[in-house]
mmCIF file with all atom_site columns, C-alpha atoms in Angstrom:
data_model
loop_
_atom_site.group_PDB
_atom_site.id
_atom_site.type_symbol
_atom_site.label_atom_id
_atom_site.label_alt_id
_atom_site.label_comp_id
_atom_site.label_asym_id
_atom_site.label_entity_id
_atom_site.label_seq_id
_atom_site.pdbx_PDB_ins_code
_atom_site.Cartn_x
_atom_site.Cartn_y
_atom_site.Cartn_z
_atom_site.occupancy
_atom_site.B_iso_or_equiv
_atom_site.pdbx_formal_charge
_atom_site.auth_seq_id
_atom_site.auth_comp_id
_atom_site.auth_asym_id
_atom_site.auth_atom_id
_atom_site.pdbx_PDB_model_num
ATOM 1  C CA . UNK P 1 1  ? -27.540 -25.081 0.426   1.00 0.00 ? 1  UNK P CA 1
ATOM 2  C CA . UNK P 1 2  ? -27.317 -21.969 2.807   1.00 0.00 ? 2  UNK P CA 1
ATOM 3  C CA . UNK P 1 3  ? -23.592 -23.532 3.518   1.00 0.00 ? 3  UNK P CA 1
ATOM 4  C CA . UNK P 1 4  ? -22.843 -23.157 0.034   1.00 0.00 ? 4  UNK P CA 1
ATOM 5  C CA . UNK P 1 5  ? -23.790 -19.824 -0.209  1.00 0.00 ? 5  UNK P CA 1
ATOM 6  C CA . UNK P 1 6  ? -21.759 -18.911 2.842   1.00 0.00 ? 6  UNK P CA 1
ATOM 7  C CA . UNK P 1 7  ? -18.443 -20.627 1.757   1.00 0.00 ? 7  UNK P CA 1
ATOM 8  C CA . UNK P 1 8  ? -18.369 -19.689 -2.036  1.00 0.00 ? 8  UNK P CA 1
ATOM 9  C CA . UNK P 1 9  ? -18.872 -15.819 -0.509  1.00 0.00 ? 9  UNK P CA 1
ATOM 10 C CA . UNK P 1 10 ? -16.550 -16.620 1.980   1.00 0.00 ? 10 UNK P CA 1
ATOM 11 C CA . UNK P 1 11 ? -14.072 -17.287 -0.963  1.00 0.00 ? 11 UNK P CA 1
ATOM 12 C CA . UNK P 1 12 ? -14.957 -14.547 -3.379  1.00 0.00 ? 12 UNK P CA 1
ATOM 13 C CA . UNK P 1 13 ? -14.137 -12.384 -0.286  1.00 0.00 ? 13 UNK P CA 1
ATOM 14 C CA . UNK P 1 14 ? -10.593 -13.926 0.581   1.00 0.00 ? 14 UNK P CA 1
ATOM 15 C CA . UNK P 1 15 ? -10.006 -13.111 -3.028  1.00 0.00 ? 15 UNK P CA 1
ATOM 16 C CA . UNK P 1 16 ? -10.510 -9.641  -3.307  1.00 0.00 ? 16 UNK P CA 1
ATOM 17 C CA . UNK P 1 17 ? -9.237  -9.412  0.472   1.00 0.00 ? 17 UNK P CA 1
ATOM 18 C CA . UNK P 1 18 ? -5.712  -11.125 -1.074  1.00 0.00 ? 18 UNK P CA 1
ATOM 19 C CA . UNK P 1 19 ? -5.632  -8.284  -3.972  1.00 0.00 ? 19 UNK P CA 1
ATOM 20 C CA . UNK P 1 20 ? -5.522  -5.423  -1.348  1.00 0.00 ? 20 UNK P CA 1
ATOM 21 C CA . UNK P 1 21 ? -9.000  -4.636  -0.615  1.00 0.00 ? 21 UNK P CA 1
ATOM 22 C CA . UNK P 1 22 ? -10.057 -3.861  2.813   1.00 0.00 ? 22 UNK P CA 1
ATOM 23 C CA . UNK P 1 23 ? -13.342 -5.355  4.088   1.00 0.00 ? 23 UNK P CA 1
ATOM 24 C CA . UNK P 1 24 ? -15.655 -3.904  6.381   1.00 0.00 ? 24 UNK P CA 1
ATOM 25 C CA . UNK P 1 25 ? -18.991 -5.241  8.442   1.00 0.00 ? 25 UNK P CA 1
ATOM 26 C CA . UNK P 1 26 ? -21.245 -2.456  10.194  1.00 0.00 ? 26 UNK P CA 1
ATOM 27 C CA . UNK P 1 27 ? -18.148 -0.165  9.638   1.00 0.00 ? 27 UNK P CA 1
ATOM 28 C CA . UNK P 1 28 ? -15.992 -2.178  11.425  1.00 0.00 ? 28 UNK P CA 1
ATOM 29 C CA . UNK P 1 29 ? -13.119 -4.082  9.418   1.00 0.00 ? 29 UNK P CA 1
ATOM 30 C CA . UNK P 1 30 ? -14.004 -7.606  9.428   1.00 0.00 ? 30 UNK P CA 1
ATOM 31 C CA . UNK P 1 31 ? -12.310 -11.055 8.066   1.00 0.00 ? 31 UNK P CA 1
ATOM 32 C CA . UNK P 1 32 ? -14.306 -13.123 5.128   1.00 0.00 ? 32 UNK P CA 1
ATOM 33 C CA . UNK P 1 33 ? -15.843 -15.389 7.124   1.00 0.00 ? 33 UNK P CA 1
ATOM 34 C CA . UNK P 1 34 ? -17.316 -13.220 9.704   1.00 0.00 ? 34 UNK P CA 1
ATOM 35 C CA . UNK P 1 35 ? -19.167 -11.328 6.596   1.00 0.00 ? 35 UNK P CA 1
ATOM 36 C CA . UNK P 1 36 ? -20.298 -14.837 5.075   1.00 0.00 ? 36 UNK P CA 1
ATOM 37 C CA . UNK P 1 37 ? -21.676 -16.124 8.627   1.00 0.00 ? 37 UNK P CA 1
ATOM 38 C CA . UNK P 1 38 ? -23.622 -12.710 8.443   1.00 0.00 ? 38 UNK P CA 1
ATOM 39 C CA . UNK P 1 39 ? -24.965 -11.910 5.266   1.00 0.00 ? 39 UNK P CA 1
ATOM 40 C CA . UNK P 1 40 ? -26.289 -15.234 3.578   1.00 0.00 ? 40 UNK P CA 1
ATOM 41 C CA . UNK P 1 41 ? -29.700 -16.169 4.506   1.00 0.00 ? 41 UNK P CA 1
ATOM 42 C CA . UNK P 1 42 ? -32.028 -18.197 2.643   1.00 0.00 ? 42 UNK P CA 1
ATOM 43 C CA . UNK P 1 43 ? -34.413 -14.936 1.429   1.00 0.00 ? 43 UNK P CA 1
ATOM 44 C CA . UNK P 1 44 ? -32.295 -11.984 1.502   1.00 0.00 ? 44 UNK P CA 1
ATOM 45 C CA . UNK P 1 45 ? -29.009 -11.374 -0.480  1.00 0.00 ? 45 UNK P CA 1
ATOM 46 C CA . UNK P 1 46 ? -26.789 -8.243  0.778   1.00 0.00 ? 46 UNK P CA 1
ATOM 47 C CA . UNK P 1 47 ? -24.900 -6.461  -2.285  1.00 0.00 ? 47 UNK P CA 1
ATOM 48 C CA . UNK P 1 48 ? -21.493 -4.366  -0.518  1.00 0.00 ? 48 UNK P CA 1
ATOM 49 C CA . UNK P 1 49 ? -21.177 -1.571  -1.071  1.00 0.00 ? 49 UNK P CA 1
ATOM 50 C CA . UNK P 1 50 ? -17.988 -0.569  -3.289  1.00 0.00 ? 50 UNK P CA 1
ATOM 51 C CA . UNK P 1 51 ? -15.277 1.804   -2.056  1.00 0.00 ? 51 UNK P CA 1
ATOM 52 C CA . UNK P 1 52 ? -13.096 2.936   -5.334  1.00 0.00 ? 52 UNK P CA 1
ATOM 53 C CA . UNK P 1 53 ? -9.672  5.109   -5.077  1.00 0.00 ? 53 UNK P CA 1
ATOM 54 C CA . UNK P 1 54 ? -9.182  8.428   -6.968  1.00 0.00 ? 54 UNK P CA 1
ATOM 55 C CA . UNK P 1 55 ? -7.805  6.057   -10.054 1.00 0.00 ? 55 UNK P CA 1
ATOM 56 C CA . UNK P 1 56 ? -10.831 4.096   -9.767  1.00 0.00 ? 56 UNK P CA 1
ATOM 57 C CA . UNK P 1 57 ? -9.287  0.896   -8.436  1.00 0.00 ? 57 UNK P CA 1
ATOM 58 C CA . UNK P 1 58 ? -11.438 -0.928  -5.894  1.00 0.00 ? 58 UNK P CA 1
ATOM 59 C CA . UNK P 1 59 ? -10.133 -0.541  -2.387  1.00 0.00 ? 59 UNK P CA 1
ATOM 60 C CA . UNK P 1 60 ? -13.238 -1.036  0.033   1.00 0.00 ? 60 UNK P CA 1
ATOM 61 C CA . UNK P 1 61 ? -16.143 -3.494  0.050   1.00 0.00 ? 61 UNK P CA 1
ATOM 62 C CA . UNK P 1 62 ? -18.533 -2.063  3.100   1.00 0.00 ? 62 UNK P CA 1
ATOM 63 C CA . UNK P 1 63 ? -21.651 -4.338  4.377   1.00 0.00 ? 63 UNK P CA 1
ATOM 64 C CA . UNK P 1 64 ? -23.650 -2.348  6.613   1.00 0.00 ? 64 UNK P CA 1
ATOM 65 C CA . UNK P 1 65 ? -27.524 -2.843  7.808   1.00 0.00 ? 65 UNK P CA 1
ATOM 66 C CA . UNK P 1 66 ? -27.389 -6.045  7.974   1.00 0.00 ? 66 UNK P CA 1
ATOM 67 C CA . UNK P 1 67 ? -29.934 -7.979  9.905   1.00 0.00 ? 67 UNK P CA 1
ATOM 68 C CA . UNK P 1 68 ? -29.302 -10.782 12.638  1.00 0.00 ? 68 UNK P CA 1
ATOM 69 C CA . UNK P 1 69 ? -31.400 -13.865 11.687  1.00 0.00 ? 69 UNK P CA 1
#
C-alpha cells in the first residue's frame, strides 16, 4: 500500500513537473521521486506548499519540514 502511495505521487509530480513547475524538497530543487520516497508514510500526509506567479499560474510546489522515518 505505502508503494502505491509513493508511485501515484511520484506521478502526479512528473505531471505538474512536465507543465513547467519547479519542485522543491527542504528548499532544495528536487526530482519526483526523491519527494515521493520522502513524504509518504503510512500516518502522516505532507500537503506542498503552492508557489503562484503574478498571473496566478502555478510555478512552485515547496515540501519543507518533512520528517525522516
Amino acid at each position: 500500500m505505502h508503494e502505491n502511495k509513493e508511485q501515484l505521487l511520484q506521478k502526479k509530480l512528473e505531471q505538474v513537473q512536465s507543465e513547467g513547475v519547479s519542485l522543491f524538497l527542504e528548499g532544495e530543487p528536487a526530482t519526483p521521486a526523491a519527494i515521493a520516497g520522502k513524504c509518504v508514510c503510512e500516518n502522516m500526509i505532507y500537503m506542498a506548499d503552492y508557489v503562484l506567479d503574478d498571473n496566478g499560474a502555478l510555478k512552485e510546489l515547496r515540501y519543507d519540514r518533512i520528517t525522516d522515518w
